[in-house]
CSV table of C-alpha atoms in Angstrom, one decimal:
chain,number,residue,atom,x,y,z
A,1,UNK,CA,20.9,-17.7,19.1
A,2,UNK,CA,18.6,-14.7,18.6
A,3,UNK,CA,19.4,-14.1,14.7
A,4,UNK,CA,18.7,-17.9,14.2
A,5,UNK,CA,15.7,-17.8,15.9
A,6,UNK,CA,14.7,-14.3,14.2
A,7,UNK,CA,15.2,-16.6,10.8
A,8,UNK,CA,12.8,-20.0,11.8
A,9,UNK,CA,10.7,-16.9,12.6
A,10,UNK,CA,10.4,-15.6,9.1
A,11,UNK,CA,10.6,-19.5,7.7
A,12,UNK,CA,7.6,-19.4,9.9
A,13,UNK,CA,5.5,-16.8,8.5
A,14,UNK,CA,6.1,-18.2,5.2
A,15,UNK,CA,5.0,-22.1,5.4
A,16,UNK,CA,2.0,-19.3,7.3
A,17,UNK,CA,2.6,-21.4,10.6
A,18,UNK,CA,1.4,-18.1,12.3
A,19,UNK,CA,1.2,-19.5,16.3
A,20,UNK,CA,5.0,-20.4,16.1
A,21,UNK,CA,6.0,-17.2,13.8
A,22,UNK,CA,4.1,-15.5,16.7
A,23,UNK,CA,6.3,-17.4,19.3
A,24,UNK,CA,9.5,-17.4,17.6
A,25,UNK,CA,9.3,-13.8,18.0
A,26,UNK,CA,8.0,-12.8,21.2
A,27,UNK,CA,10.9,-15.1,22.3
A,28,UNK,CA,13.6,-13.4,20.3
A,29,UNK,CA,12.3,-9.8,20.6
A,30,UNK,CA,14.3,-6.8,21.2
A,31,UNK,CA,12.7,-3.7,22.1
A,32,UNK,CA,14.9,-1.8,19.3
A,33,UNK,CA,14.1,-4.8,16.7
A,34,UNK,CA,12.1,-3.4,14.2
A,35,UNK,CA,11.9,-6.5,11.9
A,36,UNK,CA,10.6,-8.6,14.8
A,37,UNK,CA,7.8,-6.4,15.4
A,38,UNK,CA,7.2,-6.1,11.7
A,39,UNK,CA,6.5,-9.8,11.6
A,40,UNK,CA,5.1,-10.2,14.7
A,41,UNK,CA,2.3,-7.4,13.4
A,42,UNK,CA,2.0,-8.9,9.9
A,43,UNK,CA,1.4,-12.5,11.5
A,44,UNK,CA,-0.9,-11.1,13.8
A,45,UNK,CA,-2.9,-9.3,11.2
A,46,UNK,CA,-2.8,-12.7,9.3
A,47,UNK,CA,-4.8,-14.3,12.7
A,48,UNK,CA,-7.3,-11.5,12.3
A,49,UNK,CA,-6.1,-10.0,15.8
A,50,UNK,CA,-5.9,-6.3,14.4
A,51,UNK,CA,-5.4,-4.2,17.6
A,52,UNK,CA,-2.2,-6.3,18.5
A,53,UNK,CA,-1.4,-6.1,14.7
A,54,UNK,CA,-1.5,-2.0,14.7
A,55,UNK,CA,0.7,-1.9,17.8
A,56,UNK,CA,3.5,-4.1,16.7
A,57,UNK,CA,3.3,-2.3,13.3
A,58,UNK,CA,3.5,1.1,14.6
A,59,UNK,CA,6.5,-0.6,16.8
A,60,UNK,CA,8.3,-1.2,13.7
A,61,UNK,CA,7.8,2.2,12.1
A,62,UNK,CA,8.8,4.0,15.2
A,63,UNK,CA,12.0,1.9,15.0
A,64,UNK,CA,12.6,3.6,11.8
A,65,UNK,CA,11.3,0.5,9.7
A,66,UNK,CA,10.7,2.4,6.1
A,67,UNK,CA,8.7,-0.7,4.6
A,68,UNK,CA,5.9,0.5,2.8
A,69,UNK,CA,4.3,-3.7,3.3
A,70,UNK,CA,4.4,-2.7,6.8
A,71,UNK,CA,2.3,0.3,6.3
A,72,UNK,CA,0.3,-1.4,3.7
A,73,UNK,CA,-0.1,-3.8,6.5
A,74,UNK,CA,-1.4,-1.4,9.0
A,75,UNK,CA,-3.8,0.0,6.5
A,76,UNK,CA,-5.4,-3.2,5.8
A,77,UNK,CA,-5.9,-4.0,9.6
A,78,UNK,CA,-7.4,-0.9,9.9
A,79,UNK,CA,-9.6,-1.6,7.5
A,80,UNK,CA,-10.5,-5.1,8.2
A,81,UNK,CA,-11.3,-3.7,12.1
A,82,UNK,CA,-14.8,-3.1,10.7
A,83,UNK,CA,-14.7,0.1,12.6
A,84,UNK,CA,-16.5,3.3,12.0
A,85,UNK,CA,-14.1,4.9,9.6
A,86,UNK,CA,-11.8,2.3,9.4
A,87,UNK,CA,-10.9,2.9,5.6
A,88,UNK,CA,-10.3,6.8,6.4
A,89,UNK,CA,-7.7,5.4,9.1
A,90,UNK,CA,-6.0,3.5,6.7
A,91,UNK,CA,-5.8,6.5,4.2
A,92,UNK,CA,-2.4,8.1,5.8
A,93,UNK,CA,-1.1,5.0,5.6
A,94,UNK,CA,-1.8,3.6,2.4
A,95,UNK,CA,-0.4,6.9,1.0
A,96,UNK,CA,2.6,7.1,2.7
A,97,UNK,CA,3.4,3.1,1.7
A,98,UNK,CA,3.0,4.1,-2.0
A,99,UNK,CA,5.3,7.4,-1.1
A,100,UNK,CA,7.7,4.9,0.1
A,101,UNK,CA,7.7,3.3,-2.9
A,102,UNK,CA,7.9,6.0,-5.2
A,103,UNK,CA,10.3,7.6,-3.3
A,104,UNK,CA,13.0,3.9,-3.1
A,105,UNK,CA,14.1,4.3,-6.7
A,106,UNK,CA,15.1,0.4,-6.9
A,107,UNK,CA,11.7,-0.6,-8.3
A,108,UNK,CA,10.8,2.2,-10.5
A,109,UNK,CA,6.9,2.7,-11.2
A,110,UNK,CA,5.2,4.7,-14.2
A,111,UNK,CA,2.8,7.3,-13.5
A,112,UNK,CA,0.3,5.1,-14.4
A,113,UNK,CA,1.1,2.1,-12.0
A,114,UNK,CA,1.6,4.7,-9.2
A,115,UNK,CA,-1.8,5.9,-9.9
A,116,UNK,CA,-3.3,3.0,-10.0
A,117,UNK,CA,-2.4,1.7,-6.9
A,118,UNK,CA,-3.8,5.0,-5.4
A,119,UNK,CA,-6.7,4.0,-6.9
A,120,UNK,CA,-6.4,0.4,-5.4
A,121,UNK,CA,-6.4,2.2,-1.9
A,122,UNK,CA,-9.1,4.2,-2.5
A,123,UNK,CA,-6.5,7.7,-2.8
A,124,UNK,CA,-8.7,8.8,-5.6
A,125,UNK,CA,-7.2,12.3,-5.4
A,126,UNK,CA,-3.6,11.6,-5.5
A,127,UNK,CA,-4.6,9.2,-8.3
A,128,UNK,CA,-6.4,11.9,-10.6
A,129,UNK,CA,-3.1,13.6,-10.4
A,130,UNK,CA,-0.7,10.9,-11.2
A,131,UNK,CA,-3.1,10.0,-14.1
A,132,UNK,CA,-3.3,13.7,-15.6
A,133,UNK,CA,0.9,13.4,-15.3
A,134,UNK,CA,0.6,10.2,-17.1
A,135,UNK,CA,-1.7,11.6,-19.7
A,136,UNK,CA,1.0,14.9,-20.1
A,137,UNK,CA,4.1,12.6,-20.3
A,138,UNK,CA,6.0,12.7,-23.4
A,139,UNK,CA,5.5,9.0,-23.9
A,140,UNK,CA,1.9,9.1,-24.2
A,141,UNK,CA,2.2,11.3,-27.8
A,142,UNK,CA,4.4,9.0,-29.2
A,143,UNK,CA,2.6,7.2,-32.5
A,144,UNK,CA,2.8,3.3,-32.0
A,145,UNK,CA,1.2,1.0,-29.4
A,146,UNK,CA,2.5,3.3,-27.1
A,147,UNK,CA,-0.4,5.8,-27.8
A,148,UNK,CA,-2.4,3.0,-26.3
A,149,UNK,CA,-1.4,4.6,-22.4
A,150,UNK,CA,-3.5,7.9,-23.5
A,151,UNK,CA,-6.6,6.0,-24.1
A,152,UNK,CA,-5.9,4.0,-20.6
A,153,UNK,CA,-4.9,6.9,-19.2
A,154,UNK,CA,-8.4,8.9,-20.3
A,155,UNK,CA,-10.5,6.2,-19.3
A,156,UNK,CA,-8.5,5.1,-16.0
A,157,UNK,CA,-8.3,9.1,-14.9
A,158,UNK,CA,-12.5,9.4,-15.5
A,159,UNK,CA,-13.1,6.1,-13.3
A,160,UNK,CA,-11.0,8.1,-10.8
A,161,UNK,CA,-12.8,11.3,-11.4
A,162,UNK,CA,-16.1,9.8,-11.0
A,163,UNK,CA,-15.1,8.1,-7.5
A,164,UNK,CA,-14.2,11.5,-6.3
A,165,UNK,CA,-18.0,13.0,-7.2
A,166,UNK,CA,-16.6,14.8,-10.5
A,167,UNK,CA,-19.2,13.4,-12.9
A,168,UNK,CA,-18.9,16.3,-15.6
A,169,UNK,CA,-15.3,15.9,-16.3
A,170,UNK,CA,-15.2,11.5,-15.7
A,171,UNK,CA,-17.7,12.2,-19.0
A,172,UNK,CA,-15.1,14.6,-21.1
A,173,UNK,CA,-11.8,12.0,-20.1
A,174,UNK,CA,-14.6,9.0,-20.7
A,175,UNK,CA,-15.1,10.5,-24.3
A,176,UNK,CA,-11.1,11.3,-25.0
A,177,UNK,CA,-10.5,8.1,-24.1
A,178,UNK,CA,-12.5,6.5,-26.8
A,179,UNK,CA,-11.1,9.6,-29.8
């Protein structure tokens, strides 16, 4: 039965028995089955076999899989290819995994979360913004340990700035965040 199967597939994955998550799905697949080639593509990424990772990933996207793991997933393949501008591949990715998760509501990230894990992907740009909006929030006036984020914030907005080549203004939020 091809849910059952689909199942032992993901068990699979878990217990990281890669050969038979592999084979549990190539024997269940469906060529509308989006989750199959999700975990087809995240087991082969897993085995280091990046090309046949990308293509089942991009299967499950075009099958209107809005995961942002799977696109994290392809980003890191890309990546870990060692090609020539691997991590510039990744980029669109990464970014529209994070958009994905800003976007799903049902697990709610602060500015400063979402900016860092910009940062994590190397998205220094969208990160200086996020942190700036962090920095401008409401929240980060308040007296208390609260005020606590504006100091992060400074200092976690110049490491940003400086990865992006802005050395003169990493200085000036490098200095506010120690004021």
């Amino acid at each position: 039965d091809s849910p059952v199967l689909n199942i032992i597939g993901q068990l699979y994955y878990k217990r990281n028995l890669l050969n038979k998550t592999i084979a549990s799905c190539k024997e269940t697949l469906k060529p509308d089955d989006g989750n199959s080639y999700s975990l087809l593509g995240k087991a082969y990424l897993a085995l280091g076999l990046y090309d046949e990772a990308i293509e089942n990933l991009k299967k499950a996207i075009m099958l209107n899989i809005y995961d942002p793991e799977v696109y994290f997933s392809i980003g890191l393949a890309y990546e870990q290819k060692n090609q020539k501008g691997g991590k510039e591949a990744a980029k669109p990715f990464y970014k529209t995994g994070i958009e994905l998760i800003i976007t799903d509501g049902a697990s709610p990230l602060s500015p400063v979360e979402i900016a860092n894990l910009y940062a994590s992907k190397g998205l220094f740009d969208e990160a200086v913004n996020k942190y700036k909006e962090a920095i401008q929030s409401p929240i980060a006036h308040l007296p208390s340990s609260i005020s606590n984020l504006n100091a992060t914030g400074y200092a976690a907005l110049a490491t940003a700035l400086l990865e992006t080549g802005n050395i003169d203004k990493s200085i000036e939020y490098f200095q506010k965040s120690i004021q």
